[in-house]
Structure formats: C-alpha cells, structure tokens
Coordinates of C-alpha atoms in Angstrom, one line a residue:
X39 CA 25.2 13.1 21.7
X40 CA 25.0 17.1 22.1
X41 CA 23.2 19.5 19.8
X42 CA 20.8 18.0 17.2
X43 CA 20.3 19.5 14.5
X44 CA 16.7 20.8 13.4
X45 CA 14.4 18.7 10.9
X46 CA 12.5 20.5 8.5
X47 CA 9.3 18.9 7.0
X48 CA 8.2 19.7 3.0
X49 CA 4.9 19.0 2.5
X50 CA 3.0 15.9 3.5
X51 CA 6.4 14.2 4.2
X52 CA 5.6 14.1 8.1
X53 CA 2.5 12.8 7.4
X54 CA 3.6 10.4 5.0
X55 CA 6.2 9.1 7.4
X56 CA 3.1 8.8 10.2
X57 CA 1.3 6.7 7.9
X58 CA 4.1 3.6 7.2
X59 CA 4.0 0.3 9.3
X60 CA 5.9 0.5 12.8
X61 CA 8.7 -1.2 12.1
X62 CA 9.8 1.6 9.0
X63 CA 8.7 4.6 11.4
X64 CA 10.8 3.2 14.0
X65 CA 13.6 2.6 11.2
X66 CA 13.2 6.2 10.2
X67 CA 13.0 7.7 13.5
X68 CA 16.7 6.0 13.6
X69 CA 18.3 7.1 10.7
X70 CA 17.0 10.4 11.3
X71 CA 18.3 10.4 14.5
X72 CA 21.8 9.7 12.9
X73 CA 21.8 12.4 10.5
X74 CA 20.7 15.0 13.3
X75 CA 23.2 14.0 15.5
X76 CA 25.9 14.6 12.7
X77 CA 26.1 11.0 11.1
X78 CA 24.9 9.4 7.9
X79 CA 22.0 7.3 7.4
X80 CA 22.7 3.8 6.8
X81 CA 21.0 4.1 3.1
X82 CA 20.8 7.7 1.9
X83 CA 21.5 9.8 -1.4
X84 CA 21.8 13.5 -1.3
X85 CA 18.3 15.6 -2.3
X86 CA 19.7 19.1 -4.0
X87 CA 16.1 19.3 -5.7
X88 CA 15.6 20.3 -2.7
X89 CA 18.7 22.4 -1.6
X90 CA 21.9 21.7 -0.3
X91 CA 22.4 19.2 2.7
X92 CA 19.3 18.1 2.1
X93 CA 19.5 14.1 2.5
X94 CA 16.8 11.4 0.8
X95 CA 16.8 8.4 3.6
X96 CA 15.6 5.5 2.1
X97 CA 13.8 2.9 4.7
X98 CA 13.5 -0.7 3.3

C-alpha cells in the first residue's frame, strides 16, 4: 500500500494500547493500519481536542 503515514503517541496512549487483551491490540494494530495507509477506521470520530486530523479509533 505505498507510503504510510507517521503515528504520533500523546502520553501513555502507547502504553495504554500495550496493556489491552490481544484480540483489541491486534484490532487496533488494524484500524491503525487503515488510517496510515490513507483509509478510515471501521469505528472512529474525529479528536480536534487534540488538533486537526487527529482521529479517536474506538476498539470494541
């Protein structure tokens, strides 16, 4: 799929994301793969708290 973009980490969110079950890392891993790779997430909501572009993937 080309050029992926870059994935910047606030705070203890990589940390956070190390510390859920398998299966939700491996969900995340996924849907982050998508966005980077120019595509939405299956379940997302844009995060402009946190700036512009910026996209909340929520993992079920």
């Amino acid at each position: 799929m080309g050029d992926e973009k870059a994935i910047y980490w606030v705070g203890s969110s990589y940390k956070d994301l190390l510390s859920f079950p398998v299966e939700a890392k491996q969900d995340a891993g996924y849907q982050l793969h998508r966005i980077q790779n120019g595509l939405n997430a299956e379940d997302w909501k844009p995060f402009q708290s946190i700036g512009p572009g910026v996209k909340e993937i929520r993992i079920k």
